[in-house]
Short mmCIF file of C-alpha atoms in Angstrom, two decimals:
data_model
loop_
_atom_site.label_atom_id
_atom_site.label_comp_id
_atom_site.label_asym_id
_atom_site.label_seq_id
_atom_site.Cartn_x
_atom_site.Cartn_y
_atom_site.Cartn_z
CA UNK A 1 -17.93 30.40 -22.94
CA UNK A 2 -15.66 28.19 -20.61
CA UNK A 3 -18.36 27.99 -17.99
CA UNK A 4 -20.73 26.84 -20.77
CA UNK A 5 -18.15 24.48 -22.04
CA UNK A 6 -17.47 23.12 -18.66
CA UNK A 7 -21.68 23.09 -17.87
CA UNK A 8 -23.19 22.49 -21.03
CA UNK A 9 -26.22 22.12 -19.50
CA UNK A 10 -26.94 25.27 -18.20
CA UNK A 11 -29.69 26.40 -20.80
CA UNK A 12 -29.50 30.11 -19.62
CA UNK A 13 -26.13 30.81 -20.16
CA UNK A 14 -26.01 29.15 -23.27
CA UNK A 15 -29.13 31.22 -24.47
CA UNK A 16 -27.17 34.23 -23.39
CA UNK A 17 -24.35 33.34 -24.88
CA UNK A 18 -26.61 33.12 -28.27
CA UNK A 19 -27.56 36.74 -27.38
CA UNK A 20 -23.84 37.82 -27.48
CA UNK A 21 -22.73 36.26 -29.97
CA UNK A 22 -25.12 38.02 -32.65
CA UNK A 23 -24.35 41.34 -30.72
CA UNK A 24 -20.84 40.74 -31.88
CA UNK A 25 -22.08 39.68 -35.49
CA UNK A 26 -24.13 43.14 -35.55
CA UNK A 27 -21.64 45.67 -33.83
CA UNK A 28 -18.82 44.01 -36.42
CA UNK A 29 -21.42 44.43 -39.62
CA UNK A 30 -22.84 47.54 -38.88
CA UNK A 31 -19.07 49.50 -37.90
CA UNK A 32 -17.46 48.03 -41.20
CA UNK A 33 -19.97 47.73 -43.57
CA UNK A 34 -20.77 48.85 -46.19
CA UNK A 35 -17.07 50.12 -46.92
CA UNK A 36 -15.42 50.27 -50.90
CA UNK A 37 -12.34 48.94 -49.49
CA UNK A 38 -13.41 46.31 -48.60
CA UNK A 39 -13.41 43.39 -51.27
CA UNK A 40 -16.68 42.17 -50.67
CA UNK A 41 -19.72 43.35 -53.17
CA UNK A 42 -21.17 46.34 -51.21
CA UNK A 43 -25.18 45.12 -52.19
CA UNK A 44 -23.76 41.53 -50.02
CA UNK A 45 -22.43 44.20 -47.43
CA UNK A 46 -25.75 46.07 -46.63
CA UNK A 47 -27.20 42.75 -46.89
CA UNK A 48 -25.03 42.05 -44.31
CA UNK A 49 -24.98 45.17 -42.30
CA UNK A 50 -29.04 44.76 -41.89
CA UNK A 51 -28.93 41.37 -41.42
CA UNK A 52 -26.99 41.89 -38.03
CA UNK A 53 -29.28 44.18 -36.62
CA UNK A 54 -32.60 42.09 -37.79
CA UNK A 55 -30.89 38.83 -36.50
CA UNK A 56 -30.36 40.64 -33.03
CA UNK A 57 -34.22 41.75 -33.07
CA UNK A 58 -35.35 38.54 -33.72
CA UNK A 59 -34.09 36.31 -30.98
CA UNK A 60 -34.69 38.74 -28.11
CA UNK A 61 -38.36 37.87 -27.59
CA UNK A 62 -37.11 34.22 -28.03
CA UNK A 63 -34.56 35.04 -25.68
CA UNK A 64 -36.80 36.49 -23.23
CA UNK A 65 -39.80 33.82 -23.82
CA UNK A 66 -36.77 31.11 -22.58
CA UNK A 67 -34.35 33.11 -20.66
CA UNK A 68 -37.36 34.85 -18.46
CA UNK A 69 -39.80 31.96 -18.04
CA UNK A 70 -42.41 34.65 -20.28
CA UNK A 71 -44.44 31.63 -21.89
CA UNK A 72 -47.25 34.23 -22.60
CA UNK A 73 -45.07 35.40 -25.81
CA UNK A 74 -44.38 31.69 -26.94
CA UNK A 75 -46.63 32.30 -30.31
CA UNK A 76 -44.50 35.27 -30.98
CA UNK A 77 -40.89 34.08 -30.35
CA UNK A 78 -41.42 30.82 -32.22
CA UNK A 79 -43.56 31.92 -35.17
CA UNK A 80 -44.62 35.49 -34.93
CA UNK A 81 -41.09 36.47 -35.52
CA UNK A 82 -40.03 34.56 -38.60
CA UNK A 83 -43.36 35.61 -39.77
CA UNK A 84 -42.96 39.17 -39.46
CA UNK A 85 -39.69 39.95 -38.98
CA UNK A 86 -37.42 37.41 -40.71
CA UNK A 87 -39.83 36.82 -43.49
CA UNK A 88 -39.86 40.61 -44.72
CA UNK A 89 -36.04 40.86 -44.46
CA UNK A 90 -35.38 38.25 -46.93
CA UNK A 91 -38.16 39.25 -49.20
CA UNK A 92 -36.91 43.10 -49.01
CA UNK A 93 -33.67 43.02 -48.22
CA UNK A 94 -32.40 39.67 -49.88
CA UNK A 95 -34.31 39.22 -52.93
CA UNK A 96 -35.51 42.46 -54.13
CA UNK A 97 -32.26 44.34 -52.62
CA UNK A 98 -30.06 41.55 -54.35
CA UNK A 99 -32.19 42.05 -57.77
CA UNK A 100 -32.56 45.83 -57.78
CA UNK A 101 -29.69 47.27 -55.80
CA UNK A 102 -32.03 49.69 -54.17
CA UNK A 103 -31.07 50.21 -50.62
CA UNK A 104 -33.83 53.21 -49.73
CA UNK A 105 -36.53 50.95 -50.95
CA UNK A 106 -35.64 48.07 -49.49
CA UNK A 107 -35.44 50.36 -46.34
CA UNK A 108 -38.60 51.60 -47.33
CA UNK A 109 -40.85 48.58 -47.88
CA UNK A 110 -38.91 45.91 -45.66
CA UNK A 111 -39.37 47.21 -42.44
CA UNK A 112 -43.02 48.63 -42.97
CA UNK A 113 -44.40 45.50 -41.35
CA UNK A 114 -41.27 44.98 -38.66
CA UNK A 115 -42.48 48.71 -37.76
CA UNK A 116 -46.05 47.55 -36.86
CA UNK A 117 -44.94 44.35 -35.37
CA UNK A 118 -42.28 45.55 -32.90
CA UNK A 119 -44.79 47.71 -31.06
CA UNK A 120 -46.98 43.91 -30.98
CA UNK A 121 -43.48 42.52 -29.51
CA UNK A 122 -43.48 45.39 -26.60
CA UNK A 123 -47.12 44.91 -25.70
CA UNK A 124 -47.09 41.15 -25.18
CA UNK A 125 -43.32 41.04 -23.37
CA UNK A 126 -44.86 44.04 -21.15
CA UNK A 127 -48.09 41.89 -20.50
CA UNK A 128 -46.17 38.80 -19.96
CA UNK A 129 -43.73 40.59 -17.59
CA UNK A 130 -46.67 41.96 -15.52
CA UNK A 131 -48.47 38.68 -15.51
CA UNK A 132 -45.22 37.19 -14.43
CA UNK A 133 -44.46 39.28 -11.02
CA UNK A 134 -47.77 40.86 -10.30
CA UNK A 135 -47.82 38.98 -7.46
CA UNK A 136 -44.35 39.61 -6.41
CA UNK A 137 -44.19 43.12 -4.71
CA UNK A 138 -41.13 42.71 -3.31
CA UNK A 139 -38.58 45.71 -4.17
CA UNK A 140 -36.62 43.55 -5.63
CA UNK A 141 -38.97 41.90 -8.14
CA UNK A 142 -39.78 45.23 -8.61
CA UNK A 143 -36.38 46.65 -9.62
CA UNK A 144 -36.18 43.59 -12.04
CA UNK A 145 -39.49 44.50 -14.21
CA UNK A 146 -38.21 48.16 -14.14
CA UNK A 147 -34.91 46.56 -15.80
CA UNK A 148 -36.66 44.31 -17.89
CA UNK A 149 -39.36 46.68 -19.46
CA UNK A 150 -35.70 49.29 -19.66
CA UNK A 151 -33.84 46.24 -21.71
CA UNK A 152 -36.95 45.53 -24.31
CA UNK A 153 -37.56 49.20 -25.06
CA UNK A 154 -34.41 49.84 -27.47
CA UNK A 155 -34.73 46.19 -29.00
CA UNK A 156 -38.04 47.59 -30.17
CA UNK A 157 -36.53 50.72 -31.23
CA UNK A 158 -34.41 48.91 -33.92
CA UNK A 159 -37.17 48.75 -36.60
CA UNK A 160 -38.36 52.25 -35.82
CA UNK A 161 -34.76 53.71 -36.26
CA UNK A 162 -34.36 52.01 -39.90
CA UNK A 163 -37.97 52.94 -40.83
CA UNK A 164 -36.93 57.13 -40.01
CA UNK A 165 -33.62 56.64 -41.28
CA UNK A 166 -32.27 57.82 -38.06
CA UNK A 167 -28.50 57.73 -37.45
CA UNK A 168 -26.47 54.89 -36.67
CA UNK A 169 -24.76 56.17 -33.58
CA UNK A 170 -28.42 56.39 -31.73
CA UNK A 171 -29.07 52.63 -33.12
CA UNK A 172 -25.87 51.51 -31.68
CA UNK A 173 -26.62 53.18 -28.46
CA UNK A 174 -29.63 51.80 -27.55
CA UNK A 175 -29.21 48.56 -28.66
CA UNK A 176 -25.80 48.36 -26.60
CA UNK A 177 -27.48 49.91 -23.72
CA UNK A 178 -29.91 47.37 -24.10
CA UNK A 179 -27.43 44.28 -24.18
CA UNK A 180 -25.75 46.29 -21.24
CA UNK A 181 -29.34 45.71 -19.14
CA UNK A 182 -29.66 42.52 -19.94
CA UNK A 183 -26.30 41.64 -18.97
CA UNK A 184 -26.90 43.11 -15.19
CA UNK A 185 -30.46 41.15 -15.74
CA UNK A 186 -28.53 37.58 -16.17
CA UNK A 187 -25.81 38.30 -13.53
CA UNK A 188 -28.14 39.31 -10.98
CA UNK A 189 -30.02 36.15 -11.56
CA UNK A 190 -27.22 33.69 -12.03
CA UNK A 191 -25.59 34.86 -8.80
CA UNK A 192 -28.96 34.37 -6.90
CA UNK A 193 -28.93 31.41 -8.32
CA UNK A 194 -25.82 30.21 -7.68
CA UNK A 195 -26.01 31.98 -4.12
CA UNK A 196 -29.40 29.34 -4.01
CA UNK A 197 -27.29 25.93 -4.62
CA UNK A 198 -24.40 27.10 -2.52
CA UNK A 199 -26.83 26.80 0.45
CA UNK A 200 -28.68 23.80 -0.89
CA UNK A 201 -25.06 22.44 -1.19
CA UNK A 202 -24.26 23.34 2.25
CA UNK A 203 -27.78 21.87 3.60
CA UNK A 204 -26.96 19.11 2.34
CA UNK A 205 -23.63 18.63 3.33
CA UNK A 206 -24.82 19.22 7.07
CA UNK A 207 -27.56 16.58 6.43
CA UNK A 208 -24.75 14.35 5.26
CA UNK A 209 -22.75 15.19 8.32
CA UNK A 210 -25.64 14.33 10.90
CA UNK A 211 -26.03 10.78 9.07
CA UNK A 212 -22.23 10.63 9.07
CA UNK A 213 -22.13 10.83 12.79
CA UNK A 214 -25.03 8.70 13.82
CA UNK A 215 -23.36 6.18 11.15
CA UNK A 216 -20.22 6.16 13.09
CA UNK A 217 -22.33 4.91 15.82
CA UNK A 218 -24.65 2.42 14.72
CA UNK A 219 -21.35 0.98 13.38
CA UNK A 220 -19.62 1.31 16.34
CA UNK A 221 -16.42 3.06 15.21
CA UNK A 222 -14.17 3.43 18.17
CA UNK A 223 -12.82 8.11 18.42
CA UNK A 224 -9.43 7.28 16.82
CA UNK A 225 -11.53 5.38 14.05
CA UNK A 226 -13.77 8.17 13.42
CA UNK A 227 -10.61 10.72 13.37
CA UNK A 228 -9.31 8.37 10.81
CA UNK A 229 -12.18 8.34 8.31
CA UNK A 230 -12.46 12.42 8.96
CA UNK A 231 -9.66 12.88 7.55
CA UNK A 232 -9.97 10.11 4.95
CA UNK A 233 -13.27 12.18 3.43
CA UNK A 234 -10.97 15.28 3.71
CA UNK A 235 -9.11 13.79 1.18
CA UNK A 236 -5.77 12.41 3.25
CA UNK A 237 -3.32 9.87 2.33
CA UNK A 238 -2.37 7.39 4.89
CA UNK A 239 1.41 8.86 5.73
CA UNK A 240 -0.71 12.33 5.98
CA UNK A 241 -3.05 10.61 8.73
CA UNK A 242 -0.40 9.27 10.61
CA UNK A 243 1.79 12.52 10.61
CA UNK A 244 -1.17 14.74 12.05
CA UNK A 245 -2.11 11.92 14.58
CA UNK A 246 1.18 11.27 15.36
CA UNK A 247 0.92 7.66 15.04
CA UNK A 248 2.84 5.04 12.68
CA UNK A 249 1.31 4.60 8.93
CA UNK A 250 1.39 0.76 9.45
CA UNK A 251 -0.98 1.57 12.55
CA UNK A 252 -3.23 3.94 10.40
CA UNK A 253 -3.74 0.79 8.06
CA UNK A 254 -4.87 -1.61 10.69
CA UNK A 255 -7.38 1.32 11.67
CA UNK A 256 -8.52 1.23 8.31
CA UNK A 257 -8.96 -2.59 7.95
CA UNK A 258 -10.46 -2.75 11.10
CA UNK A 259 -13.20 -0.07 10.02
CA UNK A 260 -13.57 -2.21 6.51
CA UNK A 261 -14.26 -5.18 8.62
CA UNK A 262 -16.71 -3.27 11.27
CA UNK A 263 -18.51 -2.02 7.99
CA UNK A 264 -18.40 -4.25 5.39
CA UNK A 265 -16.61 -2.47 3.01
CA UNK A 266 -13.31 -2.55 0.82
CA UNK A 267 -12.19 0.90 -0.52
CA UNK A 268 -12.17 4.50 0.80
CA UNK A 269 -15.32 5.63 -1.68
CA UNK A 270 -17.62 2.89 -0.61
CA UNK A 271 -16.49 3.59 3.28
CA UNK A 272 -17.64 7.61 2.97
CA UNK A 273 -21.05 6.33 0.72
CA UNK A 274 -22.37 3.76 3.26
CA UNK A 275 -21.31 6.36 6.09
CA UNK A 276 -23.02 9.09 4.81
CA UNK A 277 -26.17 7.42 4.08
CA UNK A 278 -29.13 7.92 5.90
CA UNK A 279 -29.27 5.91 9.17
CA UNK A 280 -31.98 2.64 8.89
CA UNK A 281 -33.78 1.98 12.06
CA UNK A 282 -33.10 -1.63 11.16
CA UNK A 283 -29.47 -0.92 12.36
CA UNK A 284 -30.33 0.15 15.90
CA UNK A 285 -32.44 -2.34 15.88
CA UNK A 286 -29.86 -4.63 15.43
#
């Protein structure tokens, strides 16, 4: 959350974030309800309880579709779902539950068509993950579909579980397991990615640092004016400067109006822009 906060930006992490945050929702629902002690109306706590574990199942295809690039499964996270997932819960589990008070049937009839759907789900996310990095063989890519078809699998399972009644400890196992993949899944690829800008950054930087240079000399900056501005992009005030050159502050500020003059410029940000520009031919030409 405070790297979201501080990069709001960053779609994935925000769509992971999502993710977790309706983990929470289902692991706190699902461990407390329903419970007689508590003084909430048990039917609204089952409502509850299911809702959790339906919201989670819902929003991982829409979660891989954006998080994973999978546009092959766009039909199914943006409509398929509420169609046959989100649609039957609120008929079954809402209405009828709310109406009734008949948990088993609701159980019964409600996840009849999830049960059919979620093995559609695992057959298009498989396809679209194949279609995706057939044509990566590395071992890496490889490792990474492995994880991926490893993370859908107990998503899936969800709708099976409720429609055999299984027990809630195996539900909450495999859907934890399953966040727990797809956690390693968005570290992995955040840190390559971040590992990827760090040496864009650094490319750049050096790119910066060749124009700086060849700047310096098309301008005609003298060595003690070029120490000067070194250490005025390192971020150095001018009694700093003068203590590590061992020279007088006053004579650190004629330095500095001196390279103002030489480059036509009047503050410190506008110096390190216009020297770190790329060099114009016009200039040597000059």
């Amino acid at each position: 959350m405070q790297y979201y906060l501080y990069r709001p930006q960053d779609k994935q992490r925000s769509w992971f974030l999502v993710l977790l945050l309706l983990l929470i929702f289902y692991n706190i629902t699902g461990g407390l309800f329903p419970d007689p002690n508590i003084p909430i109306p048990i039917v609204l706590q089952n409502i509850l309880a299911y809702a959790g574990g339906f919201a989670v199942a819902s929003y991982v295809p829409y979660y891989f579709y954006k998080g994973f690039e999978l546009d092959d499964i766009r039909f199914h996270a943006l409509y398929g779902v509420p169609l046959f997932l989100l649609l039957p819960f609120f008929i079954f589990f809402v209405v009828i539950y709310a109406i009734d008070q008949n948990l088993d049937k609701a159980i019964d009839y409600g996840v009849i068509i999830p049960f059919f759907y979620s093995f559609v789900i695992l057959v298009a996310i498989a396809k679209a993950i194949w279609k995706k990095y057939r044509k990566r063989t590395q071992q890496n890519n490889i490792v990474e579909i492995i994880a991926l078809y490893a993370a859908i699998l107990p998503w899936v399972s969800m709708t099976i579980i409720a429609y055999f009644h299984l027990s809630q400890l195996l539900e909450v196992l495999l859907t934890n397991g399953g966040f727990i993949f797809i956690s390693i899944l968005f570290f992995t690829r955040y840190i390559s990615k971040a590992r990827r800008e760090y040496e864009q950054l650094i490319g750049a930087n050096n790119q910066s640092n060749i124009y700086f240079h060849e700047n310096c000399k098309v301008y005609q900056l003298t060595s003690r004016e070029i120490e000067i501005v070194e250490l005025i992009k390192a971020g150095n005030k001018y009694r700093e400067i003068a203590e590590i050159l061992f020279i007088s502050e006053r004579t650190v500020t004629t330095h500095v109006q001196n390279i103002y003059q030489k480059i036509n410029v009047s503050s410190k940000v506008a110096l390190i822009q216009k020297l770190e520009q790329k060099v114009h031919l016009s200039l040597y030409e000059g």
